[in-house]
Short mmCIF file of C-alpha atoms and ligand atoms in Angstrom, two decimals:
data_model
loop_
_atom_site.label_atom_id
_atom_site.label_comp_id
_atom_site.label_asym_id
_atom_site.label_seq_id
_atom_site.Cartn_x
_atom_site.Cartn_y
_atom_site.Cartn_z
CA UNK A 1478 89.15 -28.19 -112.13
CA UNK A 1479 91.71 -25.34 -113.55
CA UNK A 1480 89.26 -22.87 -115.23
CA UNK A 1481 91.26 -20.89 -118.02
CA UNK A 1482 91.97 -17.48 -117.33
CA UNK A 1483 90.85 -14.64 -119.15
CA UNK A 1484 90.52 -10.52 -119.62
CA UNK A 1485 87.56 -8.82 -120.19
CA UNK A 1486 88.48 -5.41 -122.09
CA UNK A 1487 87.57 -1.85 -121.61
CA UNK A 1488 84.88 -2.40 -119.37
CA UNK A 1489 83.35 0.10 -116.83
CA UNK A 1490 83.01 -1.48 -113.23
CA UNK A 1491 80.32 1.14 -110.61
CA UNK A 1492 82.44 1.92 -107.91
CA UNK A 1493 79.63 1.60 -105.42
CA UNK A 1494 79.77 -2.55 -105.55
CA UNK A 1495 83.25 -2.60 -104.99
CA UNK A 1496 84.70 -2.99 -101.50
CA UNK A 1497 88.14 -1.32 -102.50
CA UNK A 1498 88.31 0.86 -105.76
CA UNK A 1499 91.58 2.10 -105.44
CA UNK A 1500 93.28 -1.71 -105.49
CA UNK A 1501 90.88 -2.71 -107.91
CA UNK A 1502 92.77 -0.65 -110.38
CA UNK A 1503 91.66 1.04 -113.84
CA UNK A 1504 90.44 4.31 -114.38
CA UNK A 1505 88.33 6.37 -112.47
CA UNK A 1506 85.60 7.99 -114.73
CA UNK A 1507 82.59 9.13 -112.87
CA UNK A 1508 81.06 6.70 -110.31
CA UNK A 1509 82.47 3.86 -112.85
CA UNK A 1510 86.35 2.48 -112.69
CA UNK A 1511 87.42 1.44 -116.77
CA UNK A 1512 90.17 -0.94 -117.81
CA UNK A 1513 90.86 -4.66 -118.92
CA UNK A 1514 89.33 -6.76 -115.80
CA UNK A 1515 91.40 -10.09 -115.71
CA UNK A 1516 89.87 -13.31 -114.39
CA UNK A 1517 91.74 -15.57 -113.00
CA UNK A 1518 90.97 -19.33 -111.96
CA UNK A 1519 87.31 -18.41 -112.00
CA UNK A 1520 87.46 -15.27 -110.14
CA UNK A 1521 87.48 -11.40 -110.71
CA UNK A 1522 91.52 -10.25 -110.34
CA UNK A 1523 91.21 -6.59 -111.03
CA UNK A 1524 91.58 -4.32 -113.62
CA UNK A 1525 95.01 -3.56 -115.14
CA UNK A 1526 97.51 -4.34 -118.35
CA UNK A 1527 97.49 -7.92 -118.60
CA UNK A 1528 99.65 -10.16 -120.67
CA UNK A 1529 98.47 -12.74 -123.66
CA UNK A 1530 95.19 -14.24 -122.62
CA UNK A 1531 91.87 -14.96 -124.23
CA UNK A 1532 89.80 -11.69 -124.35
CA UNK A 1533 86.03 -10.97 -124.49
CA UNK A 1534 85.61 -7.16 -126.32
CA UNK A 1535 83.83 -5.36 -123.70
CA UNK A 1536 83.54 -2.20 -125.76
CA UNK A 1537 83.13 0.34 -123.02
CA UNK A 1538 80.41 -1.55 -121.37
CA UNK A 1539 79.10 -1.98 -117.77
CA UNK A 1540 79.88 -5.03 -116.09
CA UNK A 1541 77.41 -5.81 -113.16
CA UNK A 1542 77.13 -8.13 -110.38
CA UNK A 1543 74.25 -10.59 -110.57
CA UNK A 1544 70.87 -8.73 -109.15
CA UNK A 1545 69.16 -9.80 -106.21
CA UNK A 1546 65.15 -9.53 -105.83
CA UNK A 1547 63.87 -9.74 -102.43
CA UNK A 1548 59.76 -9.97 -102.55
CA UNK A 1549 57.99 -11.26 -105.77
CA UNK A 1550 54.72 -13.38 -106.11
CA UNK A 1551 56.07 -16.80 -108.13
CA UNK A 1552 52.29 -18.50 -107.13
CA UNK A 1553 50.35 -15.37 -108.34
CA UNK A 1554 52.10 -14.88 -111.36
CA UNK A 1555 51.34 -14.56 -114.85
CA UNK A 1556 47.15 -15.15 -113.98
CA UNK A 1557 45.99 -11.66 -115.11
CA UNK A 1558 44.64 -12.57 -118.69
CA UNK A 1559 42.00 -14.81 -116.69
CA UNK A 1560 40.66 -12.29 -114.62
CA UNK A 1561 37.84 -10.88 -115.59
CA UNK A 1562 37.17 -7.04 -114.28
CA UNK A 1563 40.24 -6.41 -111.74
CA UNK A 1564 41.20 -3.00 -111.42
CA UNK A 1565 40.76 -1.83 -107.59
CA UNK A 1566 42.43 -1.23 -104.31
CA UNK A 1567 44.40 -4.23 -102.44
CA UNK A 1568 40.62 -5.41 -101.01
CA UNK A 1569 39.89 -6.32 -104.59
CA UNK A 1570 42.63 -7.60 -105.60
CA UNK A 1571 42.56 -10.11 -102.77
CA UNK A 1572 39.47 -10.93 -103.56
CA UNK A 1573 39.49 -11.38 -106.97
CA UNK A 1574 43.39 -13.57 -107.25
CA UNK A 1575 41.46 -15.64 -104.21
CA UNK A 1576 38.89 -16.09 -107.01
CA UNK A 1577 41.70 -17.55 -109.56
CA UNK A 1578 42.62 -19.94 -107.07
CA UNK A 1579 39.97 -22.19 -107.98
CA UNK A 1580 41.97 -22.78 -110.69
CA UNK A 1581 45.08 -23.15 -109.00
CA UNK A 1582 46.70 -26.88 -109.89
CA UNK A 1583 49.97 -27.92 -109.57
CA UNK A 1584 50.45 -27.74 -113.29
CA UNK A 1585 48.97 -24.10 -113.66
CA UNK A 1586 51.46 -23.27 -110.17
CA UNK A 1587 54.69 -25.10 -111.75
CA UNK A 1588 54.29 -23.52 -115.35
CA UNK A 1589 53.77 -19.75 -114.20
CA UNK A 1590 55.99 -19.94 -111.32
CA UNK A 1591 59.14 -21.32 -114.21
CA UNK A 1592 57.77 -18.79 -116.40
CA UNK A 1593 58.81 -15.89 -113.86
CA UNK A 1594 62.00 -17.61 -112.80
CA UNK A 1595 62.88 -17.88 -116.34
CA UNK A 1596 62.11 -14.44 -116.51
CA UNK A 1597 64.07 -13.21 -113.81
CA UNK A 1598 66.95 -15.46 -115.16
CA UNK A 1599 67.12 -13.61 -118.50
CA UNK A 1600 67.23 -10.38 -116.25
CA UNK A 1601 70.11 -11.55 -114.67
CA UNK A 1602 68.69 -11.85 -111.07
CA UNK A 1603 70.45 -14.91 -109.12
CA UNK A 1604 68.85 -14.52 -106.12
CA UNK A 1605 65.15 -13.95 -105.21
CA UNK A 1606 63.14 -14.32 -102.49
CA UNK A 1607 59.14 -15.22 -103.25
CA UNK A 1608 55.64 -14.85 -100.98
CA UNK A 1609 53.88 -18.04 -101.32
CA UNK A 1610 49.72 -17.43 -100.04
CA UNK A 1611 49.59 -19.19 -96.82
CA UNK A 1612 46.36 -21.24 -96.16
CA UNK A 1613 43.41 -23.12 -98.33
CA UNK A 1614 39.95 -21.52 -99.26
CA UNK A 1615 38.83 -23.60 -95.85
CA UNK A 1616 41.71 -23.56 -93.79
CA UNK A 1617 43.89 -19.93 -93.73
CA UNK A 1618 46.53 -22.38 -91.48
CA UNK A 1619 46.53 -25.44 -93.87
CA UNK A 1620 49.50 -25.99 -95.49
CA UNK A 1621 48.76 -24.22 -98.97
CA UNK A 1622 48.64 -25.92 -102.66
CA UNK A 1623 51.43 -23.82 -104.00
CA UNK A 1624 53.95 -24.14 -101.02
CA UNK A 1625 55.24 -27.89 -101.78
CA UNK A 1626 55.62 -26.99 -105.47
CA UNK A 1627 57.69 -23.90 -105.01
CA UNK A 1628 60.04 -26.10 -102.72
CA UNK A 1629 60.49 -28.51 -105.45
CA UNK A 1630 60.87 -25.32 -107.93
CA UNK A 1631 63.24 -24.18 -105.57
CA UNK A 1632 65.57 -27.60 -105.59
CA UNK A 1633 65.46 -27.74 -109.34
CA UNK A 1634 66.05 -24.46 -110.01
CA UNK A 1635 68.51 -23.48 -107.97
CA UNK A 1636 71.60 -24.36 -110.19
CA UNK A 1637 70.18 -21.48 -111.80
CA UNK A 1638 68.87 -19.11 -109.21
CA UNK A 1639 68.58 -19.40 -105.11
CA UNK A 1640 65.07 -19.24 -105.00
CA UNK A 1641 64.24 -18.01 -100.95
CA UNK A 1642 60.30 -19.07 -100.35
CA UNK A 1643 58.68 -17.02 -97.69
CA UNK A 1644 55.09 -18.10 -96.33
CA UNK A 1645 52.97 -15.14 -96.20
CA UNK A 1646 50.02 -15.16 -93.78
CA UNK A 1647 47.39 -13.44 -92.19
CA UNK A 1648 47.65 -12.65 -88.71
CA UNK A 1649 44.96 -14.73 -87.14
CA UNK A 1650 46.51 -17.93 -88.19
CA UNK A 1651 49.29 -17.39 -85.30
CA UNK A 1652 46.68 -17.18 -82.63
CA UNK A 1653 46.64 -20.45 -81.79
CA UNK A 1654 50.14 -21.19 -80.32
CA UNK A 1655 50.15 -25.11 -81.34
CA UNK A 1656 48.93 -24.34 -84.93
CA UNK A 1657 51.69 -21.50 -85.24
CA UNK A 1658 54.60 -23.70 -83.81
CA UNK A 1659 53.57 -26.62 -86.68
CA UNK A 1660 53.65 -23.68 -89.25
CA UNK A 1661 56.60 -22.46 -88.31
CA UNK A 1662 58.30 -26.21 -87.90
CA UNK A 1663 56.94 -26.68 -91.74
CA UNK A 1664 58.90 -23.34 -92.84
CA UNK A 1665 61.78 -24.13 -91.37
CA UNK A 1666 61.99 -27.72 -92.41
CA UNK A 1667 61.62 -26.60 -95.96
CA UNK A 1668 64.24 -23.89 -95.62
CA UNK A 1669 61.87 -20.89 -95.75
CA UNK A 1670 61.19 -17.66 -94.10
CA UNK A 1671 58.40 -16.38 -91.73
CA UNK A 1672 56.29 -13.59 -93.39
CA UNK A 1673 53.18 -12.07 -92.31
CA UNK A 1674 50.65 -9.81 -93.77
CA UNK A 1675 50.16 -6.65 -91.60
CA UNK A 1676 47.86 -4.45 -92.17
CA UNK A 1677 44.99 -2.57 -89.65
CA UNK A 1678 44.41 -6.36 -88.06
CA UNK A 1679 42.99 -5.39 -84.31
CA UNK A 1680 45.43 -8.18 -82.90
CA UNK A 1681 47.99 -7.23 -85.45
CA UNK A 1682 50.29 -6.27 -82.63
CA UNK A 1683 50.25 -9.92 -81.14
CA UNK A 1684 50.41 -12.04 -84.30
CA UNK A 1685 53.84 -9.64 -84.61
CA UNK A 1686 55.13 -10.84 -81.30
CA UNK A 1687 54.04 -14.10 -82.02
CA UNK A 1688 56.40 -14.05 -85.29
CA UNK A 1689 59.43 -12.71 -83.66
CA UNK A 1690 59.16 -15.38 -81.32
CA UNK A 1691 58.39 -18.37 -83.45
CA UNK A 1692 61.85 -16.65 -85.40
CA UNK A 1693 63.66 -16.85 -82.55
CA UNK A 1694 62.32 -20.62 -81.35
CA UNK A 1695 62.63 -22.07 -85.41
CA UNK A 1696 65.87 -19.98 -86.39
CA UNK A 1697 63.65 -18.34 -89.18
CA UNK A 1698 64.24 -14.96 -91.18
CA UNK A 1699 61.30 -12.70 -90.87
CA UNK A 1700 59.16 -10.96 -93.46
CA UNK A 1701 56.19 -8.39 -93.17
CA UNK A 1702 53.65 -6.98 -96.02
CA UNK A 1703 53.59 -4.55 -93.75
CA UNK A 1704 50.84 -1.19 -93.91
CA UNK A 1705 50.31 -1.50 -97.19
CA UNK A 1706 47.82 1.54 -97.44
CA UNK A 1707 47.46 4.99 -96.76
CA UNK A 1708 44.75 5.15 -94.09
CA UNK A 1709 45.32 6.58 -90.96
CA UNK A 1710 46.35 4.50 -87.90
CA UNK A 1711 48.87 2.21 -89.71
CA UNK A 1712 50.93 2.09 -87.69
CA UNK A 1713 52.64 -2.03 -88.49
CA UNK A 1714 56.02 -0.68 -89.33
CA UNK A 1715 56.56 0.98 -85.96
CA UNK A 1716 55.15 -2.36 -83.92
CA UNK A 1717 57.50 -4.86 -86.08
CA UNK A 1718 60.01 -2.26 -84.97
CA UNK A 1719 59.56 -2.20 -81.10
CA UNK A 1720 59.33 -5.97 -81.35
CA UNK A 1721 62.46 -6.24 -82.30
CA UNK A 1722 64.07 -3.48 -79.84
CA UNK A 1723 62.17 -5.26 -77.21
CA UNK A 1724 63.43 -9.25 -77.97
CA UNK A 1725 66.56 -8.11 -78.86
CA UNK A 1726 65.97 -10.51 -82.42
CA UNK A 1727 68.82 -10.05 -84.82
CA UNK A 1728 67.13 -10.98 -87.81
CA UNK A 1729 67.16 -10.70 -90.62
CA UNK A 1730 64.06 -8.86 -90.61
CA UNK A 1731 62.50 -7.41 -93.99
CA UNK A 1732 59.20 -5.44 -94.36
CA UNK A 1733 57.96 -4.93 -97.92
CA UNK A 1734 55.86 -1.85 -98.77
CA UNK A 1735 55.38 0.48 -96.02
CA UNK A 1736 53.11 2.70 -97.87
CA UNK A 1737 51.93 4.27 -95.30
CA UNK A 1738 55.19 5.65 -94.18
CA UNK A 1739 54.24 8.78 -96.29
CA UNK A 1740 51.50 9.36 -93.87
CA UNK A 1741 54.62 10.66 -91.55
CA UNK A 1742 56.45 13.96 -91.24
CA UNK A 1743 58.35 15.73 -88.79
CA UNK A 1744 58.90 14.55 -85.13
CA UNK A 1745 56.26 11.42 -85.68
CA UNK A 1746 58.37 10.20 -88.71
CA UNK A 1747 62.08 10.38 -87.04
CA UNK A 1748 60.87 8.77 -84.55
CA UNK A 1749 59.53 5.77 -86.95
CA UNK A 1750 63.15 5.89 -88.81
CA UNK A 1751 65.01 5.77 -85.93
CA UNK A 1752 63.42 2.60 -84.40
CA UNK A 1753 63.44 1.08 -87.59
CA UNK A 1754 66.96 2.04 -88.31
CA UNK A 1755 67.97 0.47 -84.61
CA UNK A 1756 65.90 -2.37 -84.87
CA UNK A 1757 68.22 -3.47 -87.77
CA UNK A 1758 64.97 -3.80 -90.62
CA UNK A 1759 65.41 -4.32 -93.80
CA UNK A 1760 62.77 -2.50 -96.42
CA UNK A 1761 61.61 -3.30 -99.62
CA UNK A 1762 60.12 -0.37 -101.87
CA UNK A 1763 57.52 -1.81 -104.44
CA UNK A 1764 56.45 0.61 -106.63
CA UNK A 1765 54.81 -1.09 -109.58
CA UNK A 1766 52.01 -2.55 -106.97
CA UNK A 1767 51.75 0.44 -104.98
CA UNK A 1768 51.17 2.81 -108.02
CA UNK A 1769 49.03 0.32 -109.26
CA UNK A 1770 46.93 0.04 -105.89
CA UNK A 1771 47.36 3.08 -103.82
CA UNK A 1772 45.15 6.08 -103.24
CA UNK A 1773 42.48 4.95 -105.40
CA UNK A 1774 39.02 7.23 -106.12
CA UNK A 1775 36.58 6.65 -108.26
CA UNK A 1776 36.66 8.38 -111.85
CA UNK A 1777 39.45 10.61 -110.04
CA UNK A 1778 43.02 10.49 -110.81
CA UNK A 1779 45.24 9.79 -108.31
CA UNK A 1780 47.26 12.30 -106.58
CA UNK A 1781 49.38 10.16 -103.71
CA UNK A 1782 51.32 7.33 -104.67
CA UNK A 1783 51.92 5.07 -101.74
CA UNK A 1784 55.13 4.57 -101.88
CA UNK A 1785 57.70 4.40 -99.18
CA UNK A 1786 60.08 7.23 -98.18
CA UNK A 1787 62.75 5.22 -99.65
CA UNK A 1788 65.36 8.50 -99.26
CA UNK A 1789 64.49 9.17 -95.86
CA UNK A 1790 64.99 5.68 -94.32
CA UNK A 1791 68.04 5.15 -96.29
CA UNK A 1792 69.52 8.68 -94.64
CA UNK A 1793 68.53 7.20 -91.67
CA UNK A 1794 71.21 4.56 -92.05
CA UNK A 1795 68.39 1.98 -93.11
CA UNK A 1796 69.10 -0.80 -95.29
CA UNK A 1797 66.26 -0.33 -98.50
CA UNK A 1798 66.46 -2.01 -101.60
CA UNK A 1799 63.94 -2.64 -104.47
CA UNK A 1800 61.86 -5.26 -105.81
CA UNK A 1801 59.40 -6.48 -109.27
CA UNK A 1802 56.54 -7.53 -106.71
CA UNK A 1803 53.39 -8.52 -108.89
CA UNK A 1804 53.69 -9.36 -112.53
CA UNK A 1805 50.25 -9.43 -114.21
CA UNK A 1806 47.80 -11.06 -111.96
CA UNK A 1807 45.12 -9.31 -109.67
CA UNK A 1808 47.65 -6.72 -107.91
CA UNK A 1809 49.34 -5.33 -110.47
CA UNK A 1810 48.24 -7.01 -114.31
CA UNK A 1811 51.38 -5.83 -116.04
CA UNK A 1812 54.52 -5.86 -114.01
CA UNK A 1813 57.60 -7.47 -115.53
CA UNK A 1814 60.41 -9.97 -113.70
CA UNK A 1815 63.17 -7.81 -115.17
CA UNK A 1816 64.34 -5.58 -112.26
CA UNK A 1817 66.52 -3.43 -113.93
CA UNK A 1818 63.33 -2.17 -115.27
CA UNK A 1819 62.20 -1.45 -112.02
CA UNK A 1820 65.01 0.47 -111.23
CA UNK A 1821 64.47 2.44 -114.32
CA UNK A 1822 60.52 3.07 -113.28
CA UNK A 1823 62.15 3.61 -109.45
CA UNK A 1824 63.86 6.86 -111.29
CA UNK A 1825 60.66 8.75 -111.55
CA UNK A 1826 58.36 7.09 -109.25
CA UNK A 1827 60.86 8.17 -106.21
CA UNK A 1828 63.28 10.85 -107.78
CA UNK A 1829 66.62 8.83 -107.90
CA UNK A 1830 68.44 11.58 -109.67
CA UNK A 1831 71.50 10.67 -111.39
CA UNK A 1832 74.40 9.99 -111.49
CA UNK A 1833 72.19 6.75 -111.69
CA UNK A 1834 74.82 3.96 -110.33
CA UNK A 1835 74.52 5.10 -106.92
CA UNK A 1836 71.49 3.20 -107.29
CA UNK A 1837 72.73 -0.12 -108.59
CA UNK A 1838 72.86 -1.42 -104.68
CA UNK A 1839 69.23 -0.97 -104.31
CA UNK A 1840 69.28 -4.58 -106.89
CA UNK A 1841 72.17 -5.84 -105.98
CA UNK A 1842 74.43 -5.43 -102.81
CA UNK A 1843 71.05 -3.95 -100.55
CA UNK A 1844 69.22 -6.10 -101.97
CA UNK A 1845 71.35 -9.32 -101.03
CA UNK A 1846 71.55 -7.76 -97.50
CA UNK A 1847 67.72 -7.73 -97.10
CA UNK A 1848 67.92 -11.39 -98.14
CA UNK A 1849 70.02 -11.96 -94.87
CA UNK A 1850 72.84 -13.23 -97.72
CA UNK A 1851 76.46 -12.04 -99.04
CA UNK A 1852 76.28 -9.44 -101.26
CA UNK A 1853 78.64 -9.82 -104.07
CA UNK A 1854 80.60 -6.97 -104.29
CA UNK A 1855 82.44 -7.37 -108.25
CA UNK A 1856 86.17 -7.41 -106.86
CA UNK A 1857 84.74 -10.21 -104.78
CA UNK A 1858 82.97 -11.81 -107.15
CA UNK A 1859 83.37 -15.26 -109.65
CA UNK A 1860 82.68 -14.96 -113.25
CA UNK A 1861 79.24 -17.05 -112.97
CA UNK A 1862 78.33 -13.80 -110.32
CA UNK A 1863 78.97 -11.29 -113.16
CA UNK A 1864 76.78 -9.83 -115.74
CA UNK A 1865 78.14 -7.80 -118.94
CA UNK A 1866 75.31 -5.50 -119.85
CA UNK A 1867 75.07 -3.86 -123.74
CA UNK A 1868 74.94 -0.89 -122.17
CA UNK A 1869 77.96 1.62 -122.12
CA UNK A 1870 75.93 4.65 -119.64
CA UNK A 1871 73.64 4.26 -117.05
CA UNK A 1872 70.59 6.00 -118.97
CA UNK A 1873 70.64 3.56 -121.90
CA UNK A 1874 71.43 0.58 -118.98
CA UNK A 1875 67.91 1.81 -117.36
CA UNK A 1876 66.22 2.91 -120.58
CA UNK A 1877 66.61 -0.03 -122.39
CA UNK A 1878 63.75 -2.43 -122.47
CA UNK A 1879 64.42 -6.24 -122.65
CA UNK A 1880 66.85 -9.14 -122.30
CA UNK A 1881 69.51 -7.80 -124.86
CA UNK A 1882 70.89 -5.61 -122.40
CA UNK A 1883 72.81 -8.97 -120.68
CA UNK A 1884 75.45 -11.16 -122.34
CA UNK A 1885 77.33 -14.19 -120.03
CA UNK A 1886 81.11 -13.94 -120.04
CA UNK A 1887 82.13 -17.02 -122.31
CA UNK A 1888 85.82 -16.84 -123.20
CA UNK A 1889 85.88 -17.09 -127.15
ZN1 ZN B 53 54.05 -8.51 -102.23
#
């Protein structure tokens, strides 16, 4: 099918998701090149003075690729208004959404887990990857409620959005070797990806091994909750590391959280960045949940943050990116699916100074990486990878609230 071709006026592309600025064309101004982008058969030509086509005004705005979320919570979603009394550390909030799921059907699953990919459409994501609770109230290896629907969510949506499912479970489960090989077999069948929840588990450093090998057996991609906390002795990032060193996995490997990473200075924390850096990991930052969770004291106001040292793993040549994580159930009971908004809460939670684009790959090109997919880069992109944003500068792109920030390219 010929697609008609088209130019896309005065827009302003981040040089940061291109792969080569200076044949891309237009303008430089700032960490943004400006011209007329053409389109041609479907896909981004460059920027330059092109002759008689349809245009779409772009009025000096921002043209984005499509955003990429690596670690949300589709089967948790949306439950907060039915729970009674959260507001605690990560032990309470795992005990109180294990409460909800008593009321967990596959209607209440399907209609909260479209809500948040409807969500996450309007914000322009593409690509996300979601934890699905591994395990029954009676079995923690049974196959759990939620996972079959989110496969079928993840067939019907995916015209839409590449929905990535990844099973997250507790580190007991992979004791048994036969039980862990017919999890595993399950995942990949269904296309998904390995993920365990790390924490200060006594056999923690097993169940790891035991994942990097069932990876390596099922052709899986692996990913970790991984030290979510602040007390001492976390230590789950570094293991997951060594693992890897020591099979020689190639991943992709992604561990979400790593709160506990701010536990480290000095000798103890190169040492942690370099083996995570070599070991080829991926990480996640999640600051909504962490905020939300971390460093918790009664009737006192919290003072550390638990979040990871996004600037120092990403100077130590580490891939990070950024991701919505909880939206209004037990962990976190407002969170929002629209992850430019995280970016713009990701300015002061971590200090990402401006100029603010240099953080655009952090939802889009780092985040795709983490994924273990492409990333779109925009003078590699086709028009149904693009986004046109309302915005014409990075502070009203991240300052913004809402959906009317995005428009779809439609030649009129
Ligand atoms: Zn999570």
């Amino acid at each position: 099918m010929t697609r008609p071709d088209f130019v896309l006026t005065d827009v302003q592309v981040p040089t940061c998701l291109l792969v080569d600025p200076d044949r891309f064309g237009g303008k430089p101004e700032g960490g943004f090149r400006r011209g007329d982008l053409l389109i041609r058969q479907g896909r981004v030509a460059g920027l330059g003075h092109w002759p008689d086509l349809p245009r779409i005004e772009g009025r000096g705005r921002i043209l984005l690729p499509a955003l990429s979320d690596p670690h949300v919570h589709l089967d948790k979603c949306h439950t907060a208004h039915r729970l009674p009394g959260i507001g605690g550390d990560l032990v309470a909030a795992i005990a109180a959404q294990g409460r909800d799921k008593a009321r967990w059907t596959e209607t209440d699953i399907r209609a909260r887990a479209e809500r948040g990919l409807e969500e996450l459409c309007a914000a322009g994501v593409t690509r996300v990857r979601s934890h699905v609770d591994w395990g029954t109230g009676t079995d923690p290896a049974a196959v759990p409620l939620a996972w079959p629907v989110m496969v079928d969510l993840a067939r019907d949506w995916s015209d839409r959005i590449d929905l990535q499912l990844s099973a997250l479970i507790d580190t007991p489960v992979l004791a048994d070797p036969d039980t862990a090989r017919g999890i595993a077999a399950r995942i990949a069948r269904d296309g998904g990806v390995l993920g365990l929840f790390v924490s200060l588990q006594p056999d923690r450093a097993t169940a790891i091994a035991a994942a990097v090998d069932l990876a390596d057996s099922f052709g899986l991609p692996l990913d970790f909750h991984v030290d979510e906390g602040l007390e001492p002795g976390m230590n789950g990032l570094s293991l997951i590391a060594e693992a890897m060193l020591q099979h020689r996995h190639l991943g992709p490997v992604l561990c979400g959280h790593a709160s506990s990473l701010a536990n480290l200075a000095g000798a103890d924390l190169a040492a942690t960045l370099d083996k995570v850096a070599r070991a080829g990991i991926s990480v996640v930052s999640l600051p909504t949940t962490n905020l939300y969770l971390q460093h918790r004291v009664t009737g006192a106001t919290p003072d550390r943050r638990g979040i990871t040292r996004l600037h120092e793993l990403a100077d130590a040549g580490v891939n990070v990116a950024l991701g919505c994580d909880n939206v209004r159930d037990a962990f976190f009971p407002l969170g929002t699916h629209d992850l430019l908004a995280i970016l713009g809460l990701a300015v002061p939670a971590l200090h990402l100074d401006p100029p603010f684009e240099r953080w655009l790959p952090l939802v889009t090109t780092n985040a795709a990486r983490a994924m273990g997919a492409a990333p779109v880069e925009i003078d590699r992109a086709g028009v149904a990878d693009l986004i046109l944003t309302e915005a014409s500068n990075m502070a009203d792109l991240l300052a913004t609230p809402g959906r009317s920030r995005l428009s779809s390219l439609t030649p009129g």
